[in-house]
């Protein structure tokens, strides 16, 4: 039974190997101004980001090939110290804040540090194209798979996904060289980002170092701290902030002297046989630093004339300026750089002392250095239509209206001032209508008038009144093909003309008309007339009746043919029976 369980456990371990040992693993590496830290533990993106912030940094940002190589050195160091059997996914500080954009290096993702340098970065290392989205919370992980072409490649993941670990980045003012011992022993470094190691080559400012001498590793006493020297502006080990001398070399051995690690000296080691001690000495052009083991340039900046920064060299010093300034011709003073000459802003650039800022014109919204057009039509005061333009907007009126002096309100155009009608013109809201005097009808162009035909001349006054009342009722209940109540005034004019003895037929004009080209020409109207509608309706009814009549005739003919076919069938059967009976009688007579 025990053997079976062991085999089962071994099989499960093969099928589901663990990439991360039971104990959480970490590794770090430091360069001139930054340290990189990788930690293996399953975390969501937000949890990993919080861990980095609590340690004093942020999730990793990679903005150049050089920085990518630094990160690869860290991960190579991890793979040599931590065994794993499957690919790992490690969170980096890249997150989607809007939409995926295919034609950008970062595909619409942004570094969480959100600095200007990070925004202008064009470095990327995608394994596959991110899936298009504008709503889902997506973050980026780096794949760690040794001896694979996919190693160090990026993939997008849901931010709620639990990756195998994360990479942090910590920025520092400077670094101390590792403590070199003059005899057997080891040094353990405790960094400001809560990582302890004895394998760091560069140690960040503010780190502590614990020196243990001998093969057993007995602690020597005081802690060393990485500090910046006020004398040489270099970073070196000291005992405390008040006493910045480390009193090295450490773990010196009388028996070994300078034979072990050059006595811990950076340049030369000197043995003193009288008291069996050693000391360090520097080459020409250097002086011994306050830690008594390092060699630095003499401090030529103590009496410098630099306005801003002094850079110490082996035999001299040079001056330099802060960002936004450049060195003057005297090589000591600094003058402001006018960054606006390079056109960094999309619209207006304002230079300041050591810097600049961008400003947008009215109608635009500023986003970093860009100016984006504001769509004023979303909250405009236009009474009818609004047209957004680049940096502004315009109000537009419908046909039959004109824009007032306030550029927002639309006023009705009185088309009748141009006398478009042959006789009577009735202005309406956004349009107009024409009518005719007694004895005449409005023609098909709805503008000119034609004499009534005999059918119209035979109307009695009562019939004419009924027709006028019918038009009034129609105008009060408009159909989709007829104008609205805006044309009631034109119809009401019929009553006035009827009372004065001038009976006229009026039809409202539609809103869509062409522009008058002169006093002698008038607009052509495309909408229908009530009389035309009645004619079309009557023709439709007659056509439907004709079709119905034809269908009845065809049905009758078909029924008649079917009835005749049945009769002919019966007659054929009777004749056949008679012939059969006659044949039988003949056979009987012969017999």
Coordinates of C-alpha atoms in Angstrom, one line a residue:
X1 CA 0.0 0.0 0.0
X2 CA 2.8 2.5 0.9
X3 CA 4.6 1.6 -2.3
X4 CA 1.5 2.4 -4.3
X5 CA 1.0 5.8 -2.7
X6 CA 4.7 6.6 -3.3
X7 CA 4.3 5.7 -7.0
X8 CA 1.1 7.8 -7.2
X9 CA 2.8 10.8 -5.6
X10 CA 5.7 10.5 -7.9
X11 CA 3.4 10.4 -10.9
X12 CA 1.5 13.5 -9.8
X13 CA 4.8 15.4 -9.3
X14 CA 5.7 14.5 -12.9
X15 CA 2.3 15.6 -14.3
X16 CA 2.1 18.8 -12.2
X17 CA 5.6 20.0 -11.5
X18 CA 6.0 23.1 -9.3
X19 CA 8.1 25.9 -10.6
X20 CA 8.3 27.6 -7.3
X21 CA 9.9 25.8 -4.3
X22 CA 8.1 25.7 -0.9
X23 CA 10.2 28.6 0.3
X24 CA 9.7 31.9 -1.4
X25 CA 12.7 32.8 -3.5
X26 CA 14.1 36.3 -4.3
X27 CA 17.1 37.7 -6.1
X28 CA 18.5 41.2 -6.8
X29 CA 21.1 42.9 -8.9
X30 CA 22.3 46.6 -8.8
X31 CA 23.8 48.9 -11.3
X32 CA 24.9 52.5 -11.2
X33 CA 21.7 54.2 -10.2
X34 CA 19.1 51.4 -9.8
X35 CA 18.5 48.0 -8.4
X36 CA 16.2 45.3 -9.8
X37 CA 14.5 42.7 -7.6
X38 CA 12.6 39.6 -8.5
X39 CA 10.3 37.7 -6.0
X40 CA 8.6 34.4 -6.7
X41 CA 5.1 34.2 -5.1
X42 CA 1.7 33.9 -6.7
X43 CA 0.2 37.4 -6.7
X44 CA -2.4 39.5 -8.6
X45 CA -1.1 42.5 -10.4
X46 CA -2.4 44.9 -7.8
X47 CA -0.9 42.8 -5.0
X48 CA 2.5 42.7 -6.7
X49 CA 2.4 46.5 -7.3
X50 CA 1.6 47.1 -3.6
X51 CA 4.5 44.9 -2.6
X52 CA 6.9 46.9 -4.7
X53 CA 5.6 50.2 -3.4
X54 CA 5.9 49.0 0.2
X55 CA 9.5 48.1 -0.4
X56 CA 10.2 51.6 -1.7
X57 CA 10.0 51.2 -5.5
X58 CA 7.6 50.3 -8.3
X59 CA 6.9 47.4 -10.6
X60 CA 9.5 47.1 -13.3
X61 CA 9.6 49.6 -16.2
X62 CA 11.9 48.9 -19.2
X63 CA 12.6 51.9 -21.4
X64 CA 15.7 50.9 -23.4
X65 CA 17.7 47.9 -24.6
X66 CA 20.3 48.6 -22.0
X67 CA 17.8 48.4 -19.2
X68 CA 16.4 45.2 -20.7
X69 CA 19.9 43.7 -20.5
X70 CA 20.1 44.6 -16.8
X71 CA 16.8 42.8 -16.2
X72 CA 18.0 39.8 -18.2
X73 CA 21.1 39.6 -16.0
X74 CA 18.9 39.5 -12.9
X75 CA 16.7 36.7 -14.3
X76 CA 19.8 34.7 -15.4
X77 CA 21.1 35.0 -11.9
X78 CA 17.7 33.7 -10.6
X79 CA 17.7 30.7 -12.9
X80 CA 21.1 29.7 -11.7
X81 CA 20.1 29.7 -8.0
X82 CA 16.4 28.6 -8.2
X83 CA 15.4 25.4 -10.0
X84 CA 12.0 25.3 -11.8
X85 CA 10.4 22.9 -14.1
X86 CA 7.9 25.0 -16.1
X87 CA 7.8 28.5 -17.6
X88 CA 7.2 31.3 -15.2
X89 CA 5.1 34.5 -15.7
X90 CA 6.3 37.5 -13.8
X91 CA 4.4 40.8 -13.5
X92 CA 6.0 44.0 -14.9
X93 CA 4.7 47.5 -14.5
X94 CA 2.7 47.7 -17.8
X95 CA -1.1 48.2 -17.6
X96 CA -3.8 49.0 -20.1
X97 CA -5.5 52.3 -19.2
X98 CA -7.6 52.9 -22.3
X99 CA -7.8 50.8 -25.5
X100 CA -5.4 48.4 -27.3
X101 CA -3.7 50.4 -30.1
X102 CA -2.0 48.1 -32.7
X103 CA 0.3 50.7 -34.3
X104 CA 2.0 51.7 -31.0
X105 CA 5.1 50.1 -29.5
X106 CA 3.3 49.5 -26.2
X107 CA 0.0 48.7 -27.9
X108 CA -1.9 51.3 -25.9
X109 CA -0.5 50.0 -22.5
X110 CA 1.3 52.5 -20.1
X111 CA 4.1 52.1 -17.6
X112 CA 2.7 52.7 -14.1
X113 CA 5.5 55.2 -13.3
X114 CA 3.8 57.4 -16.0
X115 CA 6.9 59.7 -16.4
X116 CA 7.4 61.7 -19.6
X117 CA 10.5 59.5 -20.4
X118 CA 8.4 56.4 -19.9
X119 CA 5.6 57.7 -22.2
X120 CA 8.1 58.4 -25.0
X121 CA 9.7 55.0 -24.7
X122 CA 9.6 52.9 -27.9
X123 CA 11.0 49.6 -26.4
X124 CA 8.7 46.6 -26.4
X125 CA 9.2 42.8 -26.5
X126 CA 5.8 41.2 -27.3
X127 CA 5.4 37.5 -27.6
X128 CA 1.9 37.8 -29.2
X129 CA -0.3 40.7 -30.1
X130 CA -2.5 41.7 -27.2
X131 CA -6.2 41.0 -27.6
X132 CA -8.2 44.0 -28.6
X133 CA -10.3 45.6 -25.8
X134 CA -11.3 48.9 -24.3
X135 CA -13.1 47.7 -21.2
X136 CA -11.2 44.7 -19.6
X137 CA -8.5 45.3 -17.1
X138 CA -5.4 44.0 -18.8
X139 CA -1.8 43.9 -17.5
X140 CA 1.5 42.5 -18.8
X141 CA 3.7 39.7 -17.6
X142 CA 7.2 38.6 -18.7
X143 CA 7.8 35.0 -19.6
X144 CA 10.8 33.2 -18.0
X145 CA 11.7 30.0 -19.8
X146 CA 15.4 29.2 -19.9
X147 CA 16.8 28.1 -23.3
X148 CA 13.7 29.1 -25.2
X149 CA 13.1 31.7 -27.9
X150 CA 10.1 32.9 -25.8
X151 CA 12.3 33.8 -22.9
X152 CA 11.8 37.3 -21.6
X153 CA 8.8 37.9 -24.0
X154 CA 5.7 39.9 -22.9
X155 CA 2.1 38.7 -22.9
X156 CA -1.1 40.4 -21.8
X157 CA -3.1 38.9 -18.9
X158 CA -6.2 39.7 -16.9
X159 CA -5.0 41.8 -14.0
X160 CA -6.8 39.5 -11.6
X161 CA -4.6 36.6 -12.9
X162 CA -2.2 35.2 -10.3
X163 CA 1.3 35.2 -11.9
X164 CA 4.2 33.3 -10.5
X165 CA 6.0 36.4 -9.2
X166 CA 6.9 40.0 -10.0
X167 CA 9.9 42.3 -10.7
X168 CA 10.5 45.6 -8.9
X169 CA 12.8 48.5 -9.7
X170 CA 14.4 50.8 -7.1
X171 CA 16.2 54.0 -8.0
X172 CA 19.1 55.3 -5.9
X173 CA 21.4 58.3 -5.8
X174 CA 24.6 56.1 -5.9
X175 CA 26.2 52.8 -5.0
X176 CA 29.0 51.6 -2.8
X177 CA 31.5 49.0 -4.0
X178 CA 31.3 45.7 -2.2
X179 CA 33.4 45.4 1.0
X180 CA 36.7 43.6 0.2
X181 CA 38.0 41.6 3.2
X182 CA 41.7 41.4 4.0
X183 CA 41.3 37.8 5.4
X184 CA 38.8 35.0 5.6
X185 CA 35.2 35.9 6.3
X186 CA 32.0 37.1 4.6
X187 CA 29.8 40.1 4.4
X188 CA 26.0 40.2 4.4
X189 CA 24.2 43.3 3.0
X190 CA 20.8 44.5 4.1
X191 CA 19.4 46.7 1.4
X192 CA 16.7 49.5 1.9
X193 CA 14.2 47.4 -0.1
X194 CA 14.4 44.6 2.6
X195 CA 16.6 42.2 0.7
X196 CA 19.6 40.5 2.3
X197 CA 22.4 39.0 0.3
X198 CA 26.2 38.4 0.3
X199 CA 26.5 38.3 -3.5
X200 CA 25.9 42.0 -4.5
X201 CA 28.8 43.6 -6.4
X202 CA 27.2 47.1 -6.1
X203 CA 25.3 48.0 -2.9
X204 CA 22.8 50.8 -2.9
X205 CA 23.1 54.0 -0.8
X206 CA 21.7 53.5 2.7
X207 CA 22.4 49.7 2.9
X208 CA 23.9 48.1 5.9
X209 CA 26.8 45.6 5.8
X210 CA 27.6 43.0 8.5
X211 CA 31.2 41.8 8.5
X212 CA 32.0 38.4 9.9
X213 CA 35.7 37.3 10.0
X214 CA 37.2 33.8 10.2
X215 CA 36.0 30.5 8.8
X216 CA 33.4 30.2 11.6
X217 CA 32.2 33.7 10.7
X218 CA 32.4 35.7 14.0
X219 CA 30.7 39.1 13.8
X220 CA 33.2 41.9 14.2
X221 CA 31.0 44.4 15.9
X222 CA 29.7 47.6 14.4
X223 CA 27.5 47.7 11.2
X224 CA 28.8 49.5 8.2
X225 CA 26.6 51.8 6.2
X226 CA 26.9 53.0 2.6
X227 CA 27.1 56.8 2.7
X228 CA 28.1 59.7 0.4
X229 CA 31.4 61.3 1.4
X230 CA 31.2 65.1 1.8
X231 CA 34.9 65.3 0.8
X232 CA 34.9 63.4 -2.5
X233 CA 31.1 63.1 -3.3
X234 CA 31.7 59.3 -3.8
X235 CA 29.8 56.6 -1.9
X236 CA 31.8 54.5 0.6
X237 CA 31.3 52.5 3.7
X238 CA 31.3 54.1 7.1
X239 CA 30.6 53.2 10.7
X240 CA 27.8 55.8 11.3
X241 CA 26.5 59.0 9.8
X242 CA 28.7 61.1 12.1
X243 CA 31.8 59.0 11.5
X244 CA 32.0 58.2 7.8
X245 CA 35.3 56.2 8.1
X246 CA 35.1 52.4 8.2
X247 CA 38.6 51.9 9.7
X248 CA 39.4 49.2 7.2
X249 CA 40.8 46.9 6.1
X250 CA 38.6 44.2 7.7
X251 CA 39.5 40.7 8.8
X252 CA 43.2 41.4 8.3
X253 CA 45.4 38.4 9.2
X254 CA 49.0 38.6 10.5
X255 CA 49.8 35.3 9.0
X256 CA 48.4 36.1 5.5
X257 CA 49.2 39.8 5.4
X258 CA 48.7 41.2 1.9
X259 CA 48.5 37.8 0.3
X260 CA 44.8 37.5 0.9
X261 CA 42.7 39.7 -1.5
X262 CA 45.5 42.2 -1.7
X263 CA 44.9 42.9 2.0
X264 CA 41.4 44.3 1.0
X265 CA 43.1 47.2 -0.8
X266 CA 41.9 48.6 -4.1
X267 CA 45.3 49.6 -5.4
X268 CA 48.4 48.6 -3.4
X269 CA 48.9 46.8 -0.1
X270 CA 51.9 47.5 2.2
X271 CA 53.1 45.1 5.0
X272 CA 54.8 46.4 8.1
X273 CA 57.0 43.6 9.6
X274 CA 57.6 45.5 12.9
X275 CA 54.1 45.3 14.1
X276 CA 52.8 42.7 11.6
X277 CA 50.2 45.0 10.2
X278 CA 49.2 46.1 6.7
X279 CA 47.9 49.3 5.1
X280 CA 46.7 50.4 1.7
X281 CA 48.3 52.9 -0.7
X282 CA 47.1 54.5 -4.0
X283 CA 48.7 55.0 -7.3
X284 CA 49.8 58.5 -8.6
X285 CA 46.8 60.8 -9.3
X286 CA 44.7 59.1 -6.5
X287 CA 44.3 59.6 -2.8
X288 CA 43.2 57.1 -0.2
X289 CA 39.6 57.4 0.7
X290 CA 38.3 57.8 4.2
X291 CA 37.5 54.0 4.3
X292 CA 41.3 53.5 4.1
X293 CA 41.0 50.8 1.4
X294 CA 39.5 52.7 -1.6
X295 CA 41.3 55.1 -3.9
X296 CA 39.6 58.2 -5.3
X297 CA 40.5 61.3 -7.2
X298 CA 41.8 64.3 -5.2
X299 CA 38.9 66.6 -4.5
X300 CA 39.5 69.4 -7.0
X301 CA 35.9 70.7 -6.5
X302 CA 36.6 72.1 -3.1
X303 CA 37.6 75.5 -4.6
X304 CA 35.5 75.3 -7.8
X305 CA 33.8 78.2 -9.5
X306 CA 30.9 76.2 -10.9
X307 CA 27.5 77.8 -10.7
X308 CA 25.6 74.5 -10.4
X309 CA 27.5 71.2 -10.5
X310 CA 31.1 70.2 -10.2
X311 CA 32.5 67.0 -11.7
X312 CA 35.7 65.8 -10.1
X313 CA 38.4 64.2 -12.3
X314 CA 41.8 62.8 -11.7
X315 CA 43.7 66.0 -12.3
X316 CA 41.0 68.6 -12.6
X317 CA 37.4 69.4 -12.4
X318 CA 34.7 70.4 -14.9
X319 CA 31.4 72.2 -14.4
X320 CA 28.0 71.0 -15.5
X321 CA 24.4 72.2 -15.5
X322 CA 21.1 70.8 -14.4
X323 CA 18.4 69.7 -16.8
X324 CA 17.0 72.8 -18.7
X325 CA 20.3 74.7 -18.6
X326 CA 23.5 74.6 -20.7
X327 CA 27.0 75.6 -19.9
X328 CA 27.9 79.2 -20.8
X329 CA 31.0 80.1 -22.8
X330 CA 33.0 80.7 -19.6
X331 CA 32.5 77.0 -18.7
X332 CA 31.4 77.9 -15.2
X333 CA 28.0 79.5 -15.4
X334 CA 24.7 78.1 -16.6
X335 CA 22.2 79.7 -19.0
X336 CA 18.6 78.7 -19.6
X337 CA 17.7 76.5 -22.6
X338 CA 14.7 77.6 -24.6
X339 CA 13.1 74.2 -25.1
X340 CA 10.3 75.9 -27.1
X341 CA 12.7 76.3 -30.1
X342 CA 12.4 72.5 -30.7
X343 CA 8.6 72.7 -30.9
X344 CA 7.6 70.2 -28.1
X345 CA 4.0 71.4 -27.9
X346 CA 1.2 70.9 -30.4
X347 CA 0.1 74.6 -30.0
X348 CA 1.6 77.2 -27.7
X349 CA 4.9 76.6 -25.8
X350 CA 5.9 78.9 -22.9
X351 CA 9.5 78.8 -21.8
X352 CA 10.4 79.0 -18.1
X353 CA 13.7 79.1 -16.2
X354 CA 15.1 75.6 -16.6
X355 CA 11.9 74.2 -18.1
X356 CA 8.8 74.9 -20.2
X357 CA 5.1 74.2 -20.3
X358 CA 2.4 73.8 -23.0
X359 CA -0.8 75.8 -23.4
X360 CA -3.8 75.2 -25.6
X361 CA -6.0 77.6 -27.5
X362 CA -9.6 78.2 -26.8
X363 CA -11.7 75.3 -27.9
X364 CA -9.1 72.7 -27.1
X365 CA -8.4 70.5 -24.1
X366 CA -4.8 69.9 -22.9
X367 CA -3.5 66.4 -22.5
X368 CA 0.2 66.4 -21.7
X369 CA 1.8 68.2 -24.7
X370 CA -1.1 67.6 -27.0
X371 CA -4.2 69.8 -27.5
X372 CA -7.4 67.8 -28.3
X373 CA -10.4 69.5 -29.9
X374 CA -13.5 70.0 -27.6
X375 CA -16.8 69.0 -29.2
X376 CA -18.8 72.1 -28.2
X377 CA -21.9 70.6 -29.9
X378 CA -22.4 68.3 -26.9
X379 CA -23.5 71.3 -24.9
X380 CA -24.3 74.0 -27.5
X381 CA -27.1 76.6 -27.4
X382 CA -28.0 76.1 -31.1
X383 CA -31.8 76.1 -31.6
X384 CA -31.6 73.6 -34.5
X385 CA -28.4 71.9 -35.7
X386 CA -24.8 72.2 -34.6
X387 CA -21.6 71.6 -36.6
X388 CA -18.4 71.0 -34.6
X389 CA -15.2 72.5 -36.1
X390 CA -11.5 72.3 -35.1
X391 CA -11.4 74.5 -32.0
X392 CA -14.9 75.9 -32.4
X393 CA -18.4 75.2 -33.7
X394 CA -21.2 76.7 -35.8
X395 CA -25.0 76.7 -35.5
X396 CA -26.8 75.6 -38.7
X397 CA -30.5 76.2 -39.6
X398 CA -32.9 74.0 -41.6
X399 CA -34.1 74.9 -45.0
X400 CA -36.6 77.8 -44.8
X401 CA -34.7 79.4 -41.8
X402 CA -31.8 81.8 -41.4
X403 CA -29.4 82.3 -38.5
X404 CA -30.0 85.4 -36.4
X405 CA -27.5 87.9 -35.2
X406 CA -26.8 85.9 -32.0
X407 CA -25.5 83.0 -34.1
X408 CA -27.6 80.5 -32.2
X409 CA -31.3 81.1 -33.0
X410 CA -32.9 80.2 -36.3
X411 CA -35.5 82.7 -37.7
X412 CA -38.2 81.8 -40.3
X413 CA -37.5 83.2 -43.8
X414 CA -40.6 85.0 -45.4
X415 CA -40.4 83.4 -48.9
X416 CA -43.4 85.5 -49.9
X417 CA -41.3 88.7 -50.0
X418 CA -39.9 87.3 -53.3
X419 CA -43.5 86.8 -54.7
X420 CA -42.9 83.1 -55.7
X421 CA -46.6 82.5 -56.3
X422 CA -48.7 83.5 -59.4
X423 CA -51.4 85.2 -57.3
X424 CA -51.6 84.7 -53.5
X425 CA -48.6 83.6 -51.2
X426 CA -49.0 82.5 -47.6
X427 CA -45.8 82.3 -45.5
X428 CA -45.6 79.5 -43.0
X429 CA -43.0 78.4 -40.4
X430 CA -40.1 77.2 -42.5
X431 CA -42.0 77.2 -45.8
X432 CA -44.9 78.8 -47.8
X433 CA -48.0 78.0 -49.8
X434 CA -49.7 79.4 -52.9
X435 CA -53.5 79.9 -53.7
X436 CA -55.6 81.1 -56.6
X437 CA -58.6 83.5 -57.0
X438 CA -62.2 82.6 -57.7
X439 CA -62.6 80.6 -60.9
X440 CA -59.1 79.2 -61.0
X441 CA -57.3 76.1 -59.7
X442 CA -53.7 75.6 -58.5
X443 CA -51.7 73.8 -61.3
X444 CA -49.5 70.8 -60.8
X445 CA -46.5 73.0 -60.1
X446 CA -48.4 74.4 -57.0
X447 CA -47.4 77.9 -58.0
X448 CA -49.3 79.0 -61.1
X449 CA -53.2 79.0 -61.6
X450 CA -55.3 77.6 -64.4
X451 CA -59.0 78.3 -65.2
X452 CA -61.5 75.8 -63.9
X453 CA -62.8 73.2 -66.3
X454 CA -66.6 72.6 -66.9
X455 CA -66.7 70.1 -64.0
X456 CA -65.4 72.6 -61.6
X457 CA -67.5 75.5 -63.1
X458 CA -70.7 73.5 -62.4
X459 CA -70.0 73.5 -58.6
X460 CA -72.7 75.2 -56.6
X461 CA -71.8 77.6 -53.8
X462 CA -72.8 74.9 -51.3
X463 CA -70.4 72.4 -52.9
X464 CA -67.6 74.9 -52.9
X465 CA -68.3 75.6 -49.2
X466 CA -68.2 71.9 -48.5
X467 CA -64.8 71.6 -50.3
X468 CA -63.4 74.5 -48.3
X469 CA -64.6 72.9 -45.0
X470 CA -63.1 69.6 -46.1
X471 CA -59.7 71.3 -46.6
X472 CA -59.9 72.9 -43.2
X473 CA -60.6 69.6 -41.6
X474 CA -57.7 68.0 -43.4
X475 CA -55.3 70.7 -42.3
X476 CA -56.2 70.2 -38.7
X477 CA -55.4 66.4 -38.9
X478 CA -52.2 66.2 -41.1
X479 CA -51.0 63.0 -42.5
X480 CA -47.3 62.2 -43.1
X481 CA -47.5 63.3 -46.7
X482 CA -49.2 66.6 -45.8
X483 CA -47.8 69.7 -44.1
X484 CA -48.5 70.2 -40.4
X485 CA -50.7 72.8 -38.8
X486 CA -48.2 75.4 -39.8
X487 CA -50.2 75.7 -43.1
X488 CA -53.6 76.4 -41.4
X489 CA -53.2 80.2 -42.0
X490 CA -53.1 79.5 -45.7
X491 CA -56.3 77.4 -45.5
X492 CA -58.1 80.0 -43.3
X493 CA -57.5 82.5 -46.0
X494 CA -60.0 80.6 -48.1
X495 CA -62.7 81.7 -45.7
X496 CA -61.7 85.3 -46.1
X497 CA -61.7 85.1 -49.9
X498 CA -65.1 83.2 -49.8
X499 CA -66.6 85.9 -47.8
X500 CA -65.4 88.6 -50.2
X501 CA -66.6 86.6 -53.2
X502 CA -63.1 85.4 -54.3
X503 CA -63.1 81.6 -54.0
X504 CA -59.6 80.1 -54.3
X505 CA -58.1 76.6 -54.1
X506 CA -54.9 76.4 -51.9
X507 CA -52.4 73.7 -51.4
X508 CA -49.5 74.2 -48.8
X509 CA -46.0 74.1 -50.2
X510 CA -43.4 71.7 -48.8
X511 CA -40.3 72.9 -47.0
X512 CA -37.8 71.5 -49.5
X513 CA -37.5 74.1 -52.4
X514 CA -34.8 75.3 -54.7
X515 CA -33.4 78.8 -54.4
X516 CA -35.0 81.5 -56.6
X517 CA -32.8 82.4 -59.5
X518 CA -34.5 85.7 -60.3
X519 CA -37.7 87.6 -60.3
X520 CA -39.2 85.8 -63.3
X521 CA -38.5 82.3 -62.1
X522 CA -40.1 80.4 -59.2
X523 CA -39.5 77.3 -57.2
X524 CA -40.6 73.9 -58.5
X525 CA -42.4 71.8 -55.8
X526 CA -42.1 68.0 -55.6
X527 CA -44.8 67.0 -53.1
X528 CA -48.3 65.6 -54.1
X529 CA -51.7 67.3 -54.4
X530 CA -54.9 66.2 -52.7
X531 CA -56.7 65.9 -56.0
X532 CA -53.9 63.8 -57.4
X533 CA -54.1 61.6 -54.4
X534 CA -57.9 61.0 -54.9
X535 CA -57.3 60.2 -58.6
X536 CA -54.6 57.7 -57.7
X537 CA -56.9 56.1 -55.1
X538 CA -59.8 55.8 -57.6
X539 CA -57.5 54.2 -60.2
X540 CA -56.2 51.7 -57.7
X541 CA -59.7 50.7 -56.7
X542 CA -60.7 50.2 -60.4
X543 CA -57.5 48.2 -61.1
X544 CA -58.2 45.9 -58.1
X545 CA -61.8 45.3 -59.2
X546 CA -60.6 44.4 -62.7
X547 CA -58.1 41.9 -61.3
X548 CA -60.8 40.3 -59.2
X549 CA -63.2 40.0 -62.2
X550 CA -60.5 38.3 -64.3
X551 CA -59.8 35.8 -61.4
X552 CA -63.6 35.0 -61.2
X553 CA -63.8 34.3 -65.0
X554 CA -60.7 32.1 -65.0
X555 CA -62.1 30.1 -62.0
X556 CA -65.4 29.6 -63.9
X557 CA -63.7 28.3 -67.0
X558 CA -61.6 25.8 -65.0
X559 CA -64.7 24.4 -63.2
X560 CA -66.6 24.1 -66.5
X561 CA -63.7 22.1 -68.1
X562 CA -63.5 19.8 -65.1
X563 CA -67.2 19.1 -65.1
X564 CA -67.1 18.2 -68.9
X565 CA -64.2 15.9 -68.3
X566 CA -66.2 13.9 -65.8
X567 CA -69.2 13.5 -68.1
X568 CA -67.0 12.3 -71.0
X569 CA -65.5 9.7 -68.7
X570 CA -68.9 8.2 -67.8
X571 CA -70.0 8.1 -71.5
X572 CA -66.9 6.1 -72.4
X573 CA -67.6 3.5 -69.7
X574 CA -71.2 3.0 -70.9
X575 CA -70.2 2.5 -74.6
X576 CA -67.6 -0.1 -73.6
X577 CA -70.2 -2.0 -71.6
X578 CA -72.6 -2.1 -74.6
X579 CA -69.9 -3.3 -76.9
X580 CA -68.9 -6.1 -74.5
X581 CA -72.6 -7.2 -74.1
X582 CA -73.0 -7.3 -77.9
X583 CA -70.0 -9.5 -78.3
X584 CA -71.3 -12.0 -75.8
X585 CA -74.7 -12.2 -77.6
X586 CA -73.0 -12.9 -81.0
X587 CA -71.0 -15.8 -79.5
X588 CA -74.2 -17.2 -78.0
X589 CA -76.0 -17.2 -81.4
X590 CA -73.1 -19.0 -83.2
X591 CA -73.1 -21.7 -80.6

